[in-house]
Coordinates of C-alpha atoms in Angstrom, one line a residue:
Chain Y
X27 CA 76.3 38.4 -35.2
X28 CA 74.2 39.3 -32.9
X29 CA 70.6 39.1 -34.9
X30 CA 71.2 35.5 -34.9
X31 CA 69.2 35.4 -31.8
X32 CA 66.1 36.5 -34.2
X33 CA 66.2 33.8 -36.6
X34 CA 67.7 31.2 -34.6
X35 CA 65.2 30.2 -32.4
X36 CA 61.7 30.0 -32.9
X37 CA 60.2 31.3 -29.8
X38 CA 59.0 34.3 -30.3
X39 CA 56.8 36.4 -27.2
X40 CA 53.6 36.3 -29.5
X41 CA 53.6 31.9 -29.3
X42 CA 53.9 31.6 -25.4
X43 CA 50.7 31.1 -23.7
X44 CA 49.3 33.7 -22.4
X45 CA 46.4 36.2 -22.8
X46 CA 42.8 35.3 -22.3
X47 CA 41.3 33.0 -24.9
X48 CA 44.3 31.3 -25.8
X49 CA 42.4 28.3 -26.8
X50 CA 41.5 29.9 -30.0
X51 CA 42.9 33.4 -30.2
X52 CA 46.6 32.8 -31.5
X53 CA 47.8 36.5 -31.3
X54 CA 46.4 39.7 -31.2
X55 CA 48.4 42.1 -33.6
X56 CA 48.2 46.1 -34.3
X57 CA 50.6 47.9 -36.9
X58 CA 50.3 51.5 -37.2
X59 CA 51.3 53.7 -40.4
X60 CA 53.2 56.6 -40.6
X61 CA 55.5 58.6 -43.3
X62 CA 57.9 61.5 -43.0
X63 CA 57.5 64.7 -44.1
X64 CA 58.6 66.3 -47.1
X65 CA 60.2 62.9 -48.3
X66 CA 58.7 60.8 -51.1
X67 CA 57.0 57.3 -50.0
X68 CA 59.1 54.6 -50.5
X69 CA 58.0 53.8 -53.6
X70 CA 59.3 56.2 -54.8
X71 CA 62.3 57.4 -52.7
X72 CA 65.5 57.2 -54.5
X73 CA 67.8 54.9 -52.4
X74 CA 69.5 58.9 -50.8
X75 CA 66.0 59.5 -49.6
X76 CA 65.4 55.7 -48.3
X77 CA 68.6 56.2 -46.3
X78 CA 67.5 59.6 -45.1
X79 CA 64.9 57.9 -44.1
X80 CA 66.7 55.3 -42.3
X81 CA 69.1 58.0 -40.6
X82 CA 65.8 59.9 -39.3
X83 CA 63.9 57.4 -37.4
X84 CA 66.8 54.5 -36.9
X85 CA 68.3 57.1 -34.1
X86 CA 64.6 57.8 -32.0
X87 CA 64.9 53.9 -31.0
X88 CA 68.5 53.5 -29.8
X89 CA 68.5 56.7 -27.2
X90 CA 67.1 57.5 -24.2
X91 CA 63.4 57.9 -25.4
X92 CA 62.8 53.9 -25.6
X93 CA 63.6 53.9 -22.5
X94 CA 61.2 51.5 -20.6
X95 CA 60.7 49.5 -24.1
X96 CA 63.5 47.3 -23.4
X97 CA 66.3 47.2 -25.1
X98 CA 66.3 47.1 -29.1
X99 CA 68.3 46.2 -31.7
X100 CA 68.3 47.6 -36.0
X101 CA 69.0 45.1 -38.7
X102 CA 69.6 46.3 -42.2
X103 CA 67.5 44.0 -45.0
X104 CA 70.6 44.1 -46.9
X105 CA 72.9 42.5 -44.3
X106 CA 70.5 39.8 -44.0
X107 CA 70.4 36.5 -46.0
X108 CA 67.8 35.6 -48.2
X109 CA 67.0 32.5 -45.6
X110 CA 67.4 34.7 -42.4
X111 CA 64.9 37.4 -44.0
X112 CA 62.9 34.2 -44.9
X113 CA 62.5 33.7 -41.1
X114 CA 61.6 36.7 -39.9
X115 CA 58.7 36.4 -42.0
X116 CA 57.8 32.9 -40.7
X117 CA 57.6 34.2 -37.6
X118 CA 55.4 37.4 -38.4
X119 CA 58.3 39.9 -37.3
X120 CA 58.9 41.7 -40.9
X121 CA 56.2 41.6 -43.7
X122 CA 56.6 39.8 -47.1
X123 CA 57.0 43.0 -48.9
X124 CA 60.1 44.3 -46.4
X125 CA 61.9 40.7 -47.0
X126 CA 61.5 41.4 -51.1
X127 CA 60.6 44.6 -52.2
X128 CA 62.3 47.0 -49.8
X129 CA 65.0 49.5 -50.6
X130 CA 66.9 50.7 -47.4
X131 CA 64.6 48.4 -45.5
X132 CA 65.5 48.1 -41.6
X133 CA 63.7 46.4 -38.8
X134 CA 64.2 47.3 -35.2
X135 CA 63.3 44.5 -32.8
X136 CA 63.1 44.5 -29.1
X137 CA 64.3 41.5 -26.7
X138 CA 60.7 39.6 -26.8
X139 CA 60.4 40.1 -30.2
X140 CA 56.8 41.5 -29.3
X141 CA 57.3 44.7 -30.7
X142 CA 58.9 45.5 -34.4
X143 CA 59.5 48.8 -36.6
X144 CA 59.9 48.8 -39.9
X145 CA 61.6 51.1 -41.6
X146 CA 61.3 52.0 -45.7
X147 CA 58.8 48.9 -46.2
X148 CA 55.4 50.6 -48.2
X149 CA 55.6 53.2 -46.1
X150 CA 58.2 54.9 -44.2
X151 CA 57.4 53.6 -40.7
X152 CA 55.8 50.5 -39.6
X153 CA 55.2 50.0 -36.4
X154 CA 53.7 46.5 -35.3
X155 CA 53.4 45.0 -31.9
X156 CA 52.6 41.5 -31.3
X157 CA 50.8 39.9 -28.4
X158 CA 49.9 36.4 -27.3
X159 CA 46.0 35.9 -27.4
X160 CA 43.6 38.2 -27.1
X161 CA 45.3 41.4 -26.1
X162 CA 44.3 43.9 -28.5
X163 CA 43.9 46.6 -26.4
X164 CA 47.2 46.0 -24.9
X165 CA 48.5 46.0 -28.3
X166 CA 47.4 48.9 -29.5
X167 CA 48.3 50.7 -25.8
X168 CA 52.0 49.5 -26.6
X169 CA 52.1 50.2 -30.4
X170 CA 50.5 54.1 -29.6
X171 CA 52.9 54.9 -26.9
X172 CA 55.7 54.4 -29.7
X173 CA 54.2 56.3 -32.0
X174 CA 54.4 59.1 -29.6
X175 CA 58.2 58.5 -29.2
X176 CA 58.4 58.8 -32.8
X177 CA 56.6 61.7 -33.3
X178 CA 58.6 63.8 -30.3
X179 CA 61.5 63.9 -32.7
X180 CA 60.3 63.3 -36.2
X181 CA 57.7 65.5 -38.3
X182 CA 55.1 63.2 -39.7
X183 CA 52.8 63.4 -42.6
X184 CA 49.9 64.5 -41.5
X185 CA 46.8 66.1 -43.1
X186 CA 43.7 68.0 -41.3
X187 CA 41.5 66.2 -42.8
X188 CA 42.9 63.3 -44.0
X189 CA 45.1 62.5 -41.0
X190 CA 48.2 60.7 -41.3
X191 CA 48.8 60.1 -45.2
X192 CA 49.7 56.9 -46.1
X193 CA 51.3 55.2 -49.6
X194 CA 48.2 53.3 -50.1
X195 CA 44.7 55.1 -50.2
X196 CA 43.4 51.6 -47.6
X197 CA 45.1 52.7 -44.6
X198 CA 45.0 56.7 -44.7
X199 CA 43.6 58.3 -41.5
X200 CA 44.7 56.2 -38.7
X201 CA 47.2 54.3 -40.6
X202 CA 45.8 51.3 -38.2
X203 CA 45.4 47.8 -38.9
X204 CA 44.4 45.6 -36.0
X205 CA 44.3 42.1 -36.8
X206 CA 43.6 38.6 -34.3
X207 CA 44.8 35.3 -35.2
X208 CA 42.2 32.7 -34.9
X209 CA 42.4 29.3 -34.7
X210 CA 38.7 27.9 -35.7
X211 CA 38.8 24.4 -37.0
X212 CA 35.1 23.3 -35.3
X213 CA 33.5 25.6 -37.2
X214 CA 35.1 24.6 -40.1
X215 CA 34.7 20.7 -39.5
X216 CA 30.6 21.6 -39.1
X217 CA 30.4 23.3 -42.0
X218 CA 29.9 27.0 -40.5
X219 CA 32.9 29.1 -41.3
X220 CA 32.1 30.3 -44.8
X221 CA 28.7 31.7 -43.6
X222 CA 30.3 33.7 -40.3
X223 CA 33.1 34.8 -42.5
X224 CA 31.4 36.4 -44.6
X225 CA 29.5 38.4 -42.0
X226 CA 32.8 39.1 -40.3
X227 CA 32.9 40.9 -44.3
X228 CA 29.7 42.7 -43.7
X229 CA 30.9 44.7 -40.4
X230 CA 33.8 46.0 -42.3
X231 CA 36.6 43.7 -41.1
X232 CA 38.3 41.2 -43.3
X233 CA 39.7 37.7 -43.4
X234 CA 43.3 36.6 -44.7
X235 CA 45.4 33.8 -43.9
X236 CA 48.4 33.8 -41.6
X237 CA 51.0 35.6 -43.7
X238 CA 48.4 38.0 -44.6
X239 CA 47.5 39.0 -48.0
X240 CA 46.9 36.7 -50.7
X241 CA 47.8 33.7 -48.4
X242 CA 46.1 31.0 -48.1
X243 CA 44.0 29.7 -44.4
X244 CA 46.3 26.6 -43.4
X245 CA 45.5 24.6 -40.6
X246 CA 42.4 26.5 -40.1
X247 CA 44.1 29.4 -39.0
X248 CA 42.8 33.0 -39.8
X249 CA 43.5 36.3 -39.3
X250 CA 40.6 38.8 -39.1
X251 CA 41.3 42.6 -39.3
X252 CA 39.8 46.0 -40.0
X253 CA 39.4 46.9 -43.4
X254 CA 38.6 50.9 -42.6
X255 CA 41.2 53.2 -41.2
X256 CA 39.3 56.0 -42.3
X257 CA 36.2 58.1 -40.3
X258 CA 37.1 56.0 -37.5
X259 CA 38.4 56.7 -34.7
X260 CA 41.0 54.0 -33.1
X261 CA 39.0 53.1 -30.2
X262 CA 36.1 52.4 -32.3
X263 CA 38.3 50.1 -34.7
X264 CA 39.8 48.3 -31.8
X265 CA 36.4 47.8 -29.9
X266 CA 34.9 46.7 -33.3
X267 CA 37.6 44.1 -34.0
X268 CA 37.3 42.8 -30.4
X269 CA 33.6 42.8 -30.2
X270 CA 33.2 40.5 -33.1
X271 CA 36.2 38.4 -32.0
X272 CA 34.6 37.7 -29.3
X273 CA 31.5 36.7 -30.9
X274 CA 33.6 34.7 -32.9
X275 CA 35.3 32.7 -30.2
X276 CA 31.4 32.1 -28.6
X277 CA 30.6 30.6 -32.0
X278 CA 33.9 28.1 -32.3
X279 CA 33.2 27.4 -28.6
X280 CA 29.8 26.1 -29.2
X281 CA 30.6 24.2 -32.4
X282 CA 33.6 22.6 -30.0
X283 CA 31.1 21.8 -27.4
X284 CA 28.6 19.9 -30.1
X285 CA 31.7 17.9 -32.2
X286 CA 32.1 16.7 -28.8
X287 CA 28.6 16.0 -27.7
X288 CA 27.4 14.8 -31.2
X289 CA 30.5 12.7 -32.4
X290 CA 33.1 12.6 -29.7
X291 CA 34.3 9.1 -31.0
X292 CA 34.9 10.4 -34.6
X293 CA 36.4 13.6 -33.8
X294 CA 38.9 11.5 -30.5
X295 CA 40.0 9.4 -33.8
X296 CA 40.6 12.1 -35.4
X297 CA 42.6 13.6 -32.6
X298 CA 44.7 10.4 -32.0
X299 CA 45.5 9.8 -35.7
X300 CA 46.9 13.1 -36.5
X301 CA 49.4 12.5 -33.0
X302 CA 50.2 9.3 -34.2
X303 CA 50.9 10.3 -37.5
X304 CA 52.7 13.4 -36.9
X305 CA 54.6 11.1 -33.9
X306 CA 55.6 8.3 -36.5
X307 CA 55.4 9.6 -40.2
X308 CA 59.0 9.8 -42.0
X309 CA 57.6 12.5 -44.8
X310 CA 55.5 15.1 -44.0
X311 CA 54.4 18.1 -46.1
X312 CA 53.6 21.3 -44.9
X313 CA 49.8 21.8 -45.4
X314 CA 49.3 18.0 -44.0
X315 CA 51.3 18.9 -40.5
X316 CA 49.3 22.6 -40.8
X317 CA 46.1 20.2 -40.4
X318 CA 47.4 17.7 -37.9
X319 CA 48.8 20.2 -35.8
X320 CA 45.5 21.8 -35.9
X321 CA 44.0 18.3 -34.8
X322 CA 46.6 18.2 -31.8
X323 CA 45.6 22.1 -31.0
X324 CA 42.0 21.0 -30.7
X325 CA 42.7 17.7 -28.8
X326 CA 44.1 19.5 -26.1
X327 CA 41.5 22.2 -25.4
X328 CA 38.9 19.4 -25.4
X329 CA 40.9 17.5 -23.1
X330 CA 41.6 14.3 -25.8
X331 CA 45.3 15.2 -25.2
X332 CA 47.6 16.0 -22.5
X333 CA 49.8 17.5 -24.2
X334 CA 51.6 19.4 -25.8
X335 CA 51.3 22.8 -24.4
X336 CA 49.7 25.3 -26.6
X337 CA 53.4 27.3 -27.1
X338 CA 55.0 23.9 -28.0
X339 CA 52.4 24.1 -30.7
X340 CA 52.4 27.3 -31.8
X341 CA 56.4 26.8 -32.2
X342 CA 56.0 24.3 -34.4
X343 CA 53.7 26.1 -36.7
X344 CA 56.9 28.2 -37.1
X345 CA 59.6 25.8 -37.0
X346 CA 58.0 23.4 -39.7
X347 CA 58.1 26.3 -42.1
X348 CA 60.2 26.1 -45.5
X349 CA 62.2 28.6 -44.4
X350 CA 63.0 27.6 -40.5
X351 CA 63.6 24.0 -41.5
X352 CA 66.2 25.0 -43.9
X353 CA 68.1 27.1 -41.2
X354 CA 68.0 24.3 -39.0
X355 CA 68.8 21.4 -41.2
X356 CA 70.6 23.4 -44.2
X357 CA 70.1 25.8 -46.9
X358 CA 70.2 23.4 -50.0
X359 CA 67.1 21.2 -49.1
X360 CA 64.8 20.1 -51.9
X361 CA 61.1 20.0 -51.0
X362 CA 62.0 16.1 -50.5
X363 CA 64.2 16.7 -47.7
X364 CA 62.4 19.4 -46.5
X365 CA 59.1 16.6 -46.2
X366 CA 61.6 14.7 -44.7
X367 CA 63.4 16.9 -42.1
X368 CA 60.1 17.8 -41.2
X369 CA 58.8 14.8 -39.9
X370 CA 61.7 14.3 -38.3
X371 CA 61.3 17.1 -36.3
X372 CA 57.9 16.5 -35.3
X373 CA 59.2 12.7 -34.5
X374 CA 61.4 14.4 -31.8
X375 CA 59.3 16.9 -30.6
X376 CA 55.6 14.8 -30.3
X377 CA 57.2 11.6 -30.1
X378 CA 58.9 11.7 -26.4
X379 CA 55.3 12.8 -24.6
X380 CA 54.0 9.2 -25.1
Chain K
X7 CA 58.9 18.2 -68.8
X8 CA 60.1 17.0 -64.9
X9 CA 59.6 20.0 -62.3
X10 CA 63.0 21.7 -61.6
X11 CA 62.2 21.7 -58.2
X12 CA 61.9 17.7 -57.0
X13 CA 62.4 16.2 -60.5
X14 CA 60.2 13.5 -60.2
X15 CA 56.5 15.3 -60.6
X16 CA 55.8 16.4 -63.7
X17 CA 56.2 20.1 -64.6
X18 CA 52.5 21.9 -64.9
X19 CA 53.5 25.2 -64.5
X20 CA 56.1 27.3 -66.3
X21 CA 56.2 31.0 -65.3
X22 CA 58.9 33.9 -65.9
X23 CA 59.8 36.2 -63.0
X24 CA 61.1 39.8 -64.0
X25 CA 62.6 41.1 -60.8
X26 CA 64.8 44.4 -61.8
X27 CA 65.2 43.3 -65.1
X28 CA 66.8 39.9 -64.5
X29 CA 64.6 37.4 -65.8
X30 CA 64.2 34.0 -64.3
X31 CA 62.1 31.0 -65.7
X32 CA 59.6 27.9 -63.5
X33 CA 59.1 24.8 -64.5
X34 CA 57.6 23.3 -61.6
X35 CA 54.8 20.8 -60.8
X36 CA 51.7 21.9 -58.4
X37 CA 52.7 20.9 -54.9
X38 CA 56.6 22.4 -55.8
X39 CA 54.5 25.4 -56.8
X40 CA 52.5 25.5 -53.6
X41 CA 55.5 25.3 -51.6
X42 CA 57.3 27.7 -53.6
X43 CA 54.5 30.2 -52.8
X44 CA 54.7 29.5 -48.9
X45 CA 58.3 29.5 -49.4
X46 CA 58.2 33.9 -50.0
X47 CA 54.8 34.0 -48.0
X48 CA 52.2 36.6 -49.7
X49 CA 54.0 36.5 -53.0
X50 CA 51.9 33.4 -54.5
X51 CA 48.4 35.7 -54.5
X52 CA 49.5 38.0 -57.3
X53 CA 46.2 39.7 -57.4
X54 CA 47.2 42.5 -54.4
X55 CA 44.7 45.6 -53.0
X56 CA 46.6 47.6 -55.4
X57 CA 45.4 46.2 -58.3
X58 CA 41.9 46.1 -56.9
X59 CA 42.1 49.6 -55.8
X60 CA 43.1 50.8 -59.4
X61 CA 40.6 49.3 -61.0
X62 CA 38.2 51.6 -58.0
X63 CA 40.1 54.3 -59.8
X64 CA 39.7 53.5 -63.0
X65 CA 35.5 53.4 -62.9
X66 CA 35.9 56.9 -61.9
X67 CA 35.6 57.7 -65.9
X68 CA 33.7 54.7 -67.0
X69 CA 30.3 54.7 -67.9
X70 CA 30.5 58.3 -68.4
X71 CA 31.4 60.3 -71.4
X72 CA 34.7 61.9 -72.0
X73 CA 34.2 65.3 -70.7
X74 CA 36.2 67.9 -70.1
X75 CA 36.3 66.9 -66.4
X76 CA 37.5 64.0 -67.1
X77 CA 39.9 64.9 -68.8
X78 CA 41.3 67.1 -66.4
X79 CA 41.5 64.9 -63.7
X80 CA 43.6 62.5 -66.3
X81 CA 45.8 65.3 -66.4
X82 CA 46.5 65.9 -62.6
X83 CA 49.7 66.0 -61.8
X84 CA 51.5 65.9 -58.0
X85 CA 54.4 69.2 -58.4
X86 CA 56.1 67.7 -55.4
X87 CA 56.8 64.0 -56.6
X88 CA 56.0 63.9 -60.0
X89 CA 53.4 61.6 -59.9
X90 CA 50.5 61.8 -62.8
X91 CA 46.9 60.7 -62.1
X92 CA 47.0 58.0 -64.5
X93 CA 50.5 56.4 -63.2
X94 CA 48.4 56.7 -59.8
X95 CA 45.3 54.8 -60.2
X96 CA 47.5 52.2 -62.4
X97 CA 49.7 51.6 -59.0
X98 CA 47.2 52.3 -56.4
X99 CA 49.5 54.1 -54.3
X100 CA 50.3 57.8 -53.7
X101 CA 54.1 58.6 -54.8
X102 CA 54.2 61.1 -51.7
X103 CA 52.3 62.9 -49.4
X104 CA 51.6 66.2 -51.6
X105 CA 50.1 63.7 -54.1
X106 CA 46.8 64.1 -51.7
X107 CA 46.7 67.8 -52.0
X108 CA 47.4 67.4 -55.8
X109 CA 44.7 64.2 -56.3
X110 CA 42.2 66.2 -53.7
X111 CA 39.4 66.5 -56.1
X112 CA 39.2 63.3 -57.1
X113 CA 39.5 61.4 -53.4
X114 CA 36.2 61.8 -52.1
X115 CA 34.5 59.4 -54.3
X116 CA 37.7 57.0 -53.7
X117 CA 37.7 57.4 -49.7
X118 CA 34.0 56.7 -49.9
X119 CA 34.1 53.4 -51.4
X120 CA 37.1 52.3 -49.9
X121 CA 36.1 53.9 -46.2
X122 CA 32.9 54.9 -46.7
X123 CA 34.3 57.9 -45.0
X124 CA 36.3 60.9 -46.4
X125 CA 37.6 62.8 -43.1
X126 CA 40.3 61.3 -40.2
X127 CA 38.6 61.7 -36.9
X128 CA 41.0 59.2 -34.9
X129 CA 44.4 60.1 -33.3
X130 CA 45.9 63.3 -33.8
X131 CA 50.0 64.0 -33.4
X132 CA 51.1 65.8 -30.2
X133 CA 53.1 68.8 -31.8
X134 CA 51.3 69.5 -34.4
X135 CA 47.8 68.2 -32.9
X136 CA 47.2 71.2 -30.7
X137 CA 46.3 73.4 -33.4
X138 CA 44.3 71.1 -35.4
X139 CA 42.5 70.2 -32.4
X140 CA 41.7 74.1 -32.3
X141 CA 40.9 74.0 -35.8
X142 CA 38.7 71.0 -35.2
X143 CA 36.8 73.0 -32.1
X144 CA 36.6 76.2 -33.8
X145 CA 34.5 74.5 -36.8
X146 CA 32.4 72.7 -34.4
X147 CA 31.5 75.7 -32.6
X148 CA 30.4 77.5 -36.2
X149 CA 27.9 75.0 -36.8
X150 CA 26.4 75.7 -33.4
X151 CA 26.9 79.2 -34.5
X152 CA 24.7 78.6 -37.5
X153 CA 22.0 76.0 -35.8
X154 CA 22.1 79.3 -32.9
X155 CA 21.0 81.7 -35.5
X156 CA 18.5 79.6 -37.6
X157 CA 16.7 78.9 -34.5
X158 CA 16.9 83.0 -33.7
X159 CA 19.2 82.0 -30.4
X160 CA 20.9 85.2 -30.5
X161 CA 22.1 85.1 -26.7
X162 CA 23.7 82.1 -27.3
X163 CA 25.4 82.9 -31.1
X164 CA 26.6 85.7 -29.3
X165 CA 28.3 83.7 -26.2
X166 CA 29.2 81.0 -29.2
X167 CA 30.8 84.3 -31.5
X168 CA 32.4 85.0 -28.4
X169 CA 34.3 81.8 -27.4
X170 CA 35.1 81.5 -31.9
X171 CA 37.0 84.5 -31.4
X172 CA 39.0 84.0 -28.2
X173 CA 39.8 80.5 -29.9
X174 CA 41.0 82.1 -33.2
X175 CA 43.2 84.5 -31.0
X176 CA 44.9 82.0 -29.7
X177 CA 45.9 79.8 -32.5
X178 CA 46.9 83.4 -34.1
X179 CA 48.8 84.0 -31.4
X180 CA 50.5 80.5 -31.5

């Protein structure tokens, strides 16, 4: 089977290196949208209309009109397994609620896995492109220029004054939500994070963890999007987000710069612990290696490491998921294994750069 | 109790998951239950927007009395899908995209808190764009129209009636 490719390895475009600020911007992400016309939203769509759906929009992607996109490839939610559609989600290529709530659910996925389109998830089309570092712009160029593909053969929903309707009253209008991935554990080590979060709340953006909402920051990760998709225009969104991001990454540069001026022995133990533990431990749970590998992340920009790179670490993050470890090392792990399999992994991966 | 899950931690939580009728019961301890969550990312927050957004809804009527308004608006209905007004601020989502022609008189006050907005300006669609971009033009130029006459402009309302028209022809003509 040919999706193997998807959920086989971990590598995804979005966890190479590349972009500008990859020292603390993870990935830049945009996800547009859109419903049909004249067919019920997904919630409600019986599972005739869901597959109408499907038949509408799975065609635009596989003819001549992606063109230039690369080459893509459509995998139904119900051919999946529970652990492969488990994986995609680890590695931020379907959402949560495609994986379990969908009826009819597809996702199209290109080579680089940079750009996917979910079909039948809340809303009929969902169209999300994901970028190493800070690209938003880029992002949204890319995730813009398939909406128009879309639209050349498909009628959207779309409302004078509302703009494009959307299943959920929070993203009517554009149907936008542009979101970075930060990595900011200084300004969580001094202390600061709570107080510029909840600015970042003031200037209408919002904070969620990595698997977006209702999850929970690990390893000191956070994702920081815009919270209005109406009365504004997508340029203004997109130069809001990036404006503050920016700010942002001023903020966690400066709190680097003093953790290593103030306390540079504390925070180099600190550094060297977490390698030596995630190089030597034999169980390891998944919030503790979120933190160390945070540790590790930080002890490279500041030059305490040498390595790893910053995609090695960013595959990890993936790999040492439930989900991933499970497809590497077997379905029926307990969490005890799964502690166990996962340290093994790091063992290999960290160990060797000694 | 020992959690099902590792069977050596002691089971804290017990839950019962109703997914399409089949029912299935937890008894897990905390860090099981943690990893559970991270396990089907995003399903462990169980408070979602939805059921922040209905409660939005639902202050529409509180505080005030029952009137007749009200009551009306609890009786919308969306002809196209079905939907009620009441089944849509429970779920917090529109059943299809006449339910916003349907809801219209009660999304104002709901766009405005959740947007602080009520009207798309951002991207319009190609096809169907060209006429809404009209649209948009024509009702800009009619408040010029107005501000033209208020300040006793009349050369310029006239050049501005002018341009309305030629507009309107067009999208007629379209």
């Amino acid at each position: 089977m040919s999706s193997l490719r998807f959920t086989e390895q971990a590598l995804s475009n979005w966890m190479r290196c590349g972009g500008s600020h990859s020292e603390i911007v993870i990935s830049s992400r945009m996800r547009i949208a859109r419903n049909l016309e004249h067919l019920p939203f997904p919630l409600l769509a019986s599972a005739e209309q869901a597959e109408e759906a499907l038949e509408q929009l799975a065609p635009v992607f596989q003819g001549e009109a992606a063109e230039g996109f690369g080459s893509f490839e459509l995998l139904r939610l119900d051919d999946l397994t529970e652990l492969d559609k488990k994986v995609l989600v680890e590695k931020h290529l379907i959402s949560p609620n495609l994986a379990n709530d969908s009826r009819g659910g597809a996702v199209i996925l290109n080579e680089d896995e940079s750009v996917s389109i979910m079909i039948n998830e809340e809303d009929h089309l969902r169209i999300q492109c994901l970028f190493p570092g800070l690209q938003v712009k880029e992002a949204w160029e890319r995730a813009t220029a398939i909406d128009d593909i879309f639209e050349a053969s498909v009628n959207y929903a779309f409302d004078d004054r509302r703009g494009y309707l959307t299943s959920c009253p929070t993203n009517v209008g554009t149907g936008l939500r542009a979101s970075v991935m930060l990595h900011l554990p200084a300004l969580v080590m001094t202390h600061q994070i709570n107080r510029i979060l909840s600015a970042v709340n003031q200037v209408g953006l919002t904070v969620r963890g990595i698997y977006g909402e209702g999850s929970e920051a690990v390893g000191n990760i956070f994702q920081i999007s815009n919270q209005i998709t109406l009365g504004q225009t997508e340029s203004e969104i997109i130069e809001n987000l990036h404006s503050v991001v920016t700010q942002i990454i001023e903020h966690e540069r400066n709190a680097r710069e003093r953790l290593l001026s103030d306390s540079a022995l504390r925070i180099t133990d600190r550094i060297k612990r977490s390698y030596g533990i995630l190089a030597y431990a034999a169980v390891m749970e998944l919030k503790e290696s979120a933190q160390r590998l945070s540790d590790l992340r930080l002890g490279v920009d500041l030059g305490i490491l040498e390595g790893p790179s910053i995609s090695v670490l960013n595959e990890l993050n993936v790999k040492t998921q439930p989900g991933f470890l499970q497809k590497m090392f077997g379905d029926e792990l307990s969490a005890t294994e799964r502690d166990m399999y996962r340290a093994k992994l790091l063992r290999e991966t960290l160990g060797t750069q000694h | 109790m020992l959690c099902q899950e590792c069977g050596v931690k002691p089971a804290t939580l017990h839950f019962t998951k109703i997914v399409s009728g089949e029912k299935t019961e937890f008894h897990i301890c905390e860090s099981c239950a943690r990893e559970k969550g991270e396990l089907i990312p995003g399903t462990a927050g169980g408070f979602s927007i939805h059921s922040l957004l209905s409660g939005l809804l639902d202050l529409e009527g509180a505080g005030k009395e029952k009137t007749a308004a009200t009551k009306n608006v609890q009786g919308l209905h969306c002809e196209n899908c079905g939907m009620t007004y009441s089944q849509f601020s429970k779920l917090g989502r529109f059943g299809c995209s006449s339910c916003y022609k349907y809801f219209d008189s009660t999304l104002d006050p709901l766009f405005r808190r959740v947007h602080g907005s009520t009207a798309h300006v951002g991207k319009l669609p190609k096809r169907a764009g060209a006429q809404i971009m009209c649209k948009r033009q024509v009702n800009e130029l009619k408040q010029e129209l107005q501000e033209s006459i208020i300040q006793e402009e009349f050369e310029t309302a006239a050049q501005l009636r002018d341009q309305i028209r030629k507009l309107e022809k067009e999208m007629a003509q379209e």
